[in-house]
């Protein structure tokens, strides 16, 4: 049943589709997002990468230096 639902979802996907994955840290959102983008032939954007580019440092370093509050602010 689950496979049928997913196949139907993929069949109806178009270039204008946007998928947002949310969840706890280190649960595979980036991995699944990349796989979906390849399968659906749509762009993939990882917000952690955007934050790192804007901050000029890895997320881990940003959190160490400026705290979780700053990271969450940039994330939203």
Coordinates of C-alpha atoms in Angstrom, one line a residue:
X1 CA 0.0 0.0 0.0
X2 CA 2.7 2.5 1.0
X3 CA 4.6 1.8 -2.3
X4 CA 1.4 2.5 -4.3
X5 CA 0.9 5.8 -2.5
X6 CA 4.5 6.9 -3.1
X7 CA 4.3 5.8 -6.8
X8 CA 1.2 7.9 -7.2
X9 CA 2.8 10.8 -5.6
X10 CA 5.8 10.6 -7.9
X11 CA 3.6 10.2 -11.0
X12 CA 1.8 13.5 -10.2
X13 CA 4.9 15.5 -9.4
X14 CA 5.8 18.4 -11.7
X15 CA 8.5 21.0 -12.1
X16 CA 6.6 23.5 -10.0
X17 CA 6.3 21.1 -7.0
X18 CA 8.0 22.2 -3.8
X19 CA 8.6 19.7 -1.0
X20 CA 9.7 20.8 2.5
X21 CA 11.2 18.2 4.8
X22 CA 11.1 18.9 8.5
X23 CA 12.2 16.9 11.5
X24 CA 14.8 16.3 14.2
X25 CA 18.5 16.8 13.5
X26 CA 20.4 14.0 11.9
X27 CA 17.3 12.0 10.8
X28 CA 18.1 12.0 7.0
X29 CA 16.3 15.0 5.7
X30 CA 19.1 16.1 3.5
X31 CA 19.7 12.5 2.2
X32 CA 16.0 12.0 1.4
X33 CA 15.7 15.5 -0.1
X34 CA 18.6 14.9 -2.4
X35 CA 17.1 11.5 -3.5
X36 CA 13.7 13.0 -4.1
X37 CA 15.2 15.9 -6.1
X38 CA 17.0 13.4 -8.4
X39 CA 14.0 11.2 -8.8
X40 CA 11.6 14.1 -9.4
X41 CA 14.1 16.2 -11.4
X42 CA 13.5 19.3 -9.3
X43 CA 16.1 21.5 -7.5
X44 CA 17.3 20.6 -4.0
X45 CA 18.1 23.3 -1.5
X46 CA 19.7 22.5 1.9
X47 CA 19.1 25.4 4.3
X48 CA 22.2 24.4 6.3
X49 CA 24.3 25.0 3.2
X50 CA 22.7 28.4 2.7
X51 CA 23.3 29.3 6.3
X52 CA 26.9 28.3 6.1
X53 CA 27.4 30.4 3.0
X54 CA 25.8 33.5 4.6
X55 CA 27.7 33.0 7.9
X56 CA 31.0 32.2 6.3
X57 CA 31.5 29.2 8.6
X58 CA 30.1 25.7 9.2
X59 CA 26.8 25.4 11.1
X60 CA 28.7 23.7 14.0
X61 CA 31.1 26.7 14.3
X62 CA 28.2 29.2 14.1
X63 CA 26.4 27.4 17.0
X64 CA 29.6 27.2 19.0
X65 CA 30.3 31.0 18.5
X66 CA 26.9 32.5 18.5
X67 CA 24.6 29.9 20.0
X68 CA 21.4 28.0 18.9
X69 CA 19.3 31.1 19.1
X70 CA 21.4 32.7 16.3
X71 CA 21.2 29.5 14.2
X72 CA 17.4 29.3 14.6
X73 CA 17.1 33.0 13.6
X74 CA 19.0 32.4 10.4
X75 CA 17.1 29.1 9.8
X76 CA 13.7 30.9 9.6

